[in-house]
Amino acid sequence: MNPERVDKVATGIILGLAGLVGLVILSLLIYILAMGIPNISWHFLTANAESFAAGGGIRDQLFNSLYLVLLTLIVSVPLALCAAIYLSEYAPENRWTQMLRLAIEVLSSLPSVVVGLFGYLVFVLQFGFDFSLLAGALALTILNLPILTRSCEDALQQVPYLQRQAGLGLGMSKWRVTTKIVLPAALPGIITGAILSAGRIFGEAAALIYTAGQSSPAINYADWNPFSPTSFLNPMRPAETLAVHIWKVNSEGLVPDARAVSNGSAAVLIITILLFNLAARYVGHRIKQRLTK
């Protein structure tokens, strides 16, 4: 067969399969939004969830999810950035480095249920955190750390090596070259990776069932004392997130409008994750424009 004809056939097959996958994803996305958006209202976003009566909202669950993402990023971003700097700038190519990279790959493929059970045994029981936002954030850090480390390392490695040589040629130390030249140049990629990882952990449910808990106590949004049991800022309180709320409503919900609550919550979850992805692209583009001026 003519090589040009083979190339056209192969290209057509690849484009057709890619289009089919995109069509399936787009159809699923449209279906979730079409079923959920009619159930979203200001009352739905700002009202408390109901256990037995209809008309409940997702205020606490939505806040818990956002707060948990913030706590997770506070823990995971510095750890991932330090690991990425070591692997990209300092680690020699030897067996130890290969084992470390392999461990990161294995850790990134762990099922979230396994991470949740580990978090339950270690953070909830062994460390005595009980079901809390902090235990959930530490469990999500285990899930988030490998992916975030890899994205930070890729961002650092995309900085041209000539920039490092220029700094070293001017008499700068290795650490100063890393912090003053490499990190600022890699900042758009690092921020983009952090925001994308935030979108991933925002929709996590399995790991949080065993760590953050499946219920939310009454919280006071006027109480800014993080040590108060009723404060919304208290990281040691149990917290039901939006993804866990969707699972709970579908599995054991007793409210008459459980289907509407589940559809609305799923639409809010999808929209929020889309906003995370759009924000990552926008922030990365803006920072890159400022650095290239």
Coordinates of C-alpha atoms in Angstrom, one line a residue:
M1 CA 0.0 0.0 0.0
N2 CA 1.1 3.5 -0.8
P3 CA 2.9 5.0 2.3
E4 CA 1.0 8.3 1.8
R5 CA -2.3 6.4 1.9
V6 CA -1.3 4.5 5.0
D7 CA -0.4 7.8 6.7
K8 CA -3.8 9.3 5.8
V9 CA -5.6 6.2 7.0
A10 CA -3.7 6.1 10.3
T11 CA -4.2 9.8 10.8
G12 CA -7.9 9.4 10.2
I13 CA -8.2 6.5 12.7
I14 CA -6.3 8.5 15.4
L15 CA -8.4 11.6 14.8
G16 CA -11.6 9.6 14.8
L17 CA -10.8 7.8 18.1
A18 CA -9.7 11.1 19.7
G19 CA -12.9 12.7 18.5
L20 CA -15.0 9.8 19.9
V21 CA -13.3 10.2 23.3
G22 CA -13.9 13.9 23.3
L23 CA -17.5 13.4 22.3
V24 CA -18.1 11.0 25.2
I25 CA -16.5 13.3 27.7
L26 CA -18.4 16.3 26.3
S27 CA -21.7 14.4 26.4
L28 CA -21.2 13.4 30.0
L29 CA -20.3 16.9 30.9
I30 CA -23.4 18.4 29.2
Y31 CA -25.6 15.8 30.8
I32 CA -24.4 16.5 34.3
L33 CA -24.7 20.3 33.8
A34 CA -28.1 20.0 32.2
M35 CA -29.4 17.8 35.1
G36 CA -27.9 19.9 37.8
I37 CA -28.0 23.6 36.8
P38 CA -31.8 23.9 37.1
N39 CA -31.4 22.9 40.7
I40 CA -28.8 25.6 41.5
S41 CA -30.0 28.8 43.2
W42 CA -28.7 31.3 45.6
H43 CA -30.6 29.5 48.4
F44 CA -29.1 26.2 47.4
L45 CA -25.5 27.7 47.6
T46 CA -26.1 29.5 50.9
A47 CA -28.5 27.3 52.9
N48 CA -27.6 24.5 55.3
A49 CA -28.0 20.9 54.3
E50 CA -31.1 19.1 55.5
S51 CA -31.1 15.6 56.9
F52 CA -34.8 14.8 56.5
A53 CA -36.7 17.8 55.0
A54 CA -36.6 19.1 51.4
G55 CA -35.1 22.4 50.4
G56 CA -31.6 22.0 51.9
G57 CA -28.4 23.5 50.5
I58 CA -24.7 22.9 50.3
R59 CA -23.2 26.0 52.0
D60 CA -21.1 24.1 54.6
Q61 CA -20.1 21.4 52.2
L62 CA -18.9 23.8 49.6
F63 CA -16.9 25.9 52.1
N64 CA -15.4 22.7 53.6
S65 CA -14.2 21.6 50.2
L66 CA -12.6 24.9 49.5
Y67 CA -11.0 25.2 52.9
L68 CA -9.7 21.6 52.6
V69 CA -8.1 22.5 49.3
L70 CA -6.4 25.5 50.9
L71 CA -5.1 23.4 53.8
T72 CA -3.8 20.7 51.5
L73 CA -2.0 23.2 49.3
I74 CA -0.4 24.8 52.3
V75 CA 1.1 21.5 53.2
S76 CA 1.8 19.9 49.8
V77 CA 3.2 22.9 47.8
P78 CA 6.3 23.5 49.9
L79 CA 7.0 19.8 50.2
A80 CA 6.5 19.2 46.4
L81 CA 8.6 22.3 45.5
C82 CA 11.5 21.2 47.7
A83 CA 11.4 17.7 46.3
A84 CA 11.3 19.1 42.8
I85 CA 14.2 21.4 43.4
Y86 CA 16.3 18.5 44.7
L87 CA 15.4 16.2 41.8
S88 CA 15.9 18.9 39.1
E89 CA 18.9 20.8 40.4
Y90 CA 20.8 18.8 42.9
A91 CA 20.1 15.0 42.6
P92 CA 22.8 13.1 40.8
E93 CA 21.8 10.4 38.3
N94 CA 22.4 7.3 40.3
R95 CA 20.4 4.3 41.7
W96 CA 19.1 6.3 44.7
T97 CA 17.6 9.0 42.4
Q98 CA 16.0 6.3 40.2
M99 CA 14.5 4.6 43.2
L100 CA 13.1 7.9 44.4
R101 CA 11.5 8.6 41.0
L102 CA 10.1 5.1 41.0
A103 CA 8.6 5.7 44.5
I104 CA 7.0 8.9 43.3
E105 CA 5.5 7.0 40.3
V106 CA 4.1 4.2 42.5
L107 CA 2.7 6.7 45.0
S108 CA 0.9 8.6 42.2
S109 CA -0.9 5.4 41.2
L110 CA -2.2 4.5 44.7
P111 CA -6.0 4.2 44.8
S112 CA -7.6 6.9 46.9
V113 CA -9.3 4.3 49.1
V114 CA -6.0 2.9 50.1
V115 CA -4.7 6.4 51.0
G116 CA -7.9 7.0 53.0
L117 CA -7.5 3.8 55.0
F118 CA -3.8 4.7 55.6
G119 CA -4.9 8.2 56.7
Y120 CA -7.5 6.7 59.0
L121 CA -5.0 4.3 60.7
V122 CA -2.2 6.9 61.0
F123 CA -3.7 10.4 61.3
V124 CA -7.1 9.6 62.8
L125 CA -6.1 6.8 65.2
Q126 CA -2.3 6.9 65.7
F127 CA -1.9 10.7 65.8
G128 CA -5.2 11.2 67.5
F129 CA -6.5 13.8 65.0
D130 CA -9.9 12.1 64.9
F131 CA -12.1 12.9 61.9
S132 CA -11.0 16.3 61.0
L133 CA -10.1 18.7 58.2
L134 CA -6.4 18.3 59.2
A135 CA -6.5 14.6 58.8
G136 CA -8.2 14.9 55.5
A137 CA -5.7 17.5 54.3
L138 CA -2.8 15.2 55.2
A139 CA -4.4 12.3 53.4
L140 CA -4.9 14.5 50.3
T141 CA -1.3 15.6 50.6
I142 CA -0.3 12.0 50.0
L143 CA -2.4 11.9 46.9
N144 CA -1.4 15.3 45.7
L145 CA 2.3 15.2 46.4
P146 CA 3.5 12.9 43.6
I147 CA 1.6 14.8 40.8
L148 CA 2.5 18.2 42.2
T149 CA 6.2 17.2 42.5
R150 CA 6.3 16.0 38.9
S151 CA 4.6 19.2 37.6
C152 CA 7.0 21.4 39.6
E153 CA 10.0 19.4 38.4
D154 CA 8.9 19.6 34.8
A155 CA 8.5 23.4 35.2
L156 CA 12.0 23.7 36.6
Q157 CA 13.5 21.5 33.8
Q158 CA 11.9 23.7 31.1
V159 CA 14.1 26.6 32.2
P160 CA 17.0 26.7 29.7
Y161 CA 20.3 25.4 31.1
L162 CA 22.1 28.5 29.6
Q163 CA 20.4 30.7 32.2
R164 CA 21.9 28.5 34.9
Q165 CA 25.3 28.7 33.3
A166 CA 25.0 32.5 33.0
G167 CA 24.3 32.9 36.7
L168 CA 27.1 30.5 37.7
G169 CA 29.4 32.4 35.3
L170 CA 28.7 35.6 37.2
G171 CA 29.9 34.0 40.4
M172 CA 26.5 33.3 41.9
S173 CA 26.1 30.2 44.1
K174 CA 24.1 27.2 43.1
W175 CA 21.3 28.0 45.6
R176 CA 21.2 31.7 44.5
V177 CA 20.9 30.7 40.8
T178 CA 18.1 28.3 41.8
T179 CA 16.1 30.9 43.8
K180 CA 16.9 34.0 41.8
I181 CA 16.9 32.7 38.2
V182 CA 15.3 29.2 37.9
L183 CA 12.4 29.6 40.3
P184 CA 11.1 32.9 38.9
A185 CA 11.3 31.5 35.3
A186 CA 9.5 28.3 36.3
L187 CA 6.9 30.2 38.4
P188 CA 4.1 30.1 35.8
G189 CA 4.3 26.3 35.4
I190 CA 4.5 25.8 39.2
I191 CA 1.4 27.9 39.8
T192 CA -0.4 26.2 37.0
G193 CA 0.4 22.8 38.4
A194 CA -0.7 23.8 41.9
I195 CA -4.1 25.1 40.6
L196 CA -4.7 22.0 38.5
S197 CA -3.9 19.8 41.5
A198 CA -6.3 21.8 43.5
G199 CA -9.1 21.0 41.0
R200 CA -8.2 17.3 41.3
I201 CA -8.3 17.2 45.1
F202 CA -11.5 19.3 45.2
G203 CA -13.4 16.4 43.8
E204 CA -11.9 13.7 45.9
A205 CA -14.3 11.6 48.1
A206 CA -13.0 8.2 49.0
A207 CA -9.9 9.3 51.0
L208 CA -12.0 11.8 52.9
I209 CA -14.7 9.4 54.0
Y210 CA -12.1 7.8 56.4
T211 CA -10.3 11.0 57.4
A212 CA -12.4 14.2 57.3
G213 CA -15.7 12.4 58.1
Q214 CA -19.2 12.1 56.8
S215 CA -20.9 14.8 58.9
S216 CA -20.5 18.5 59.6
P217 CA -21.3 19.9 63.0
A218 CA -23.0 23.3 63.3
I219 CA -20.4 26.0 62.6
N220 CA -20.4 29.7 63.2
Y221 CA -19.1 31.9 60.3
A222 CA -18.9 34.8 62.6
D223 CA -16.4 33.0 64.9
W224 CA -12.9 33.7 63.7
N225 CA -11.1 31.9 66.5
P226 CA -9.5 28.8 64.9
F227 CA -9.3 27.1 68.3
S228 CA -13.1 27.4 68.9
P229 CA -15.1 24.1 68.3
T230 CA -17.7 26.0 66.4
S231 CA -15.4 28.2 64.3
F232 CA -15.4 27.7 60.5
L233 CA -11.6 28.1 60.6
N234 CA -11.0 25.2 63.1
P235 CA -9.0 22.6 61.2
M236 CA -9.7 20.0 63.9
R237 CA -13.4 19.7 63.3
P238 CA -15.0 17.0 61.2
A239 CA -16.2 18.2 57.8
E240 CA -18.3 16.7 55.1
T241 CA -17.1 17.9 51.7
L242 CA -19.1 18.4 48.6
A243 CA -18.0 15.1 46.9
V244 CA -18.7 13.2 50.1
H245 CA -22.1 14.9 50.3
I246 CA -22.9 13.7 46.8
W247 CA -22.0 10.1 47.7
K248 CA -23.9 10.2 51.0
V249 CA -27.0 11.7 49.4
N250 CA -27.0 9.0 46.7
S251 CA -26.3 6.1 49.0
E252 CA -28.2 6.9 52.2
G253 CA -30.1 10.2 51.7
L254 CA -33.4 10.4 53.4
V255 CA -34.5 13.8 52.0
P256 CA -37.4 13.8 49.5
D257 CA -35.4 15.9 47.0
A258 CA -32.3 13.7 47.2
R259 CA -32.0 13.5 43.4
A260 CA -32.2 17.2 43.0
V261 CA -29.6 17.9 45.7
S262 CA -27.3 15.3 44.2
N263 CA -27.6 16.7 40.6
G264 CA -27.2 20.3 41.8
S265 CA -24.1 19.4 43.9
A266 CA -22.6 17.5 41.0
A267 CA -23.1 20.5 38.7
V268 CA -21.5 22.8 41.3
L269 CA -18.5 20.4 41.6
I270 CA -18.0 20.2 37.9
I271 CA -18.3 24.0 37.4
T272 CA -15.8 24.6 40.3
I273 CA -13.3 22.2 38.8
L274 CA -13.7 23.9 35.4
L275 CA -13.0 27.2 37.1
F276 CA -9.9 25.8 38.6
N277 CA -8.6 24.8 35.2
L278 CA -9.5 28.1 33.6
A279 CA -7.8 30.0 36.4
A280 CA -4.7 27.9 36.0
R281 CA -4.4 28.7 32.3
Y282 CA -5.2 32.4 32.9
V283 CA -2.8 32.9 35.8
G284 CA 0.0 31.0 34.1
H285 CA -0.5 33.1 30.9
R286 CA -0.5 36.4 32.8
I287 CA 2.6 35.6 34.8
K288 CA 4.4 34.5 31.6
Q289 CA 3.5 37.7 29.9
R290 CA 4.8 39.8 32.8
L291 CA 8.1 37.8 32.9
T292 CA 8.7 38.2 29.2
K293 CA 8.2 41.9 29.1

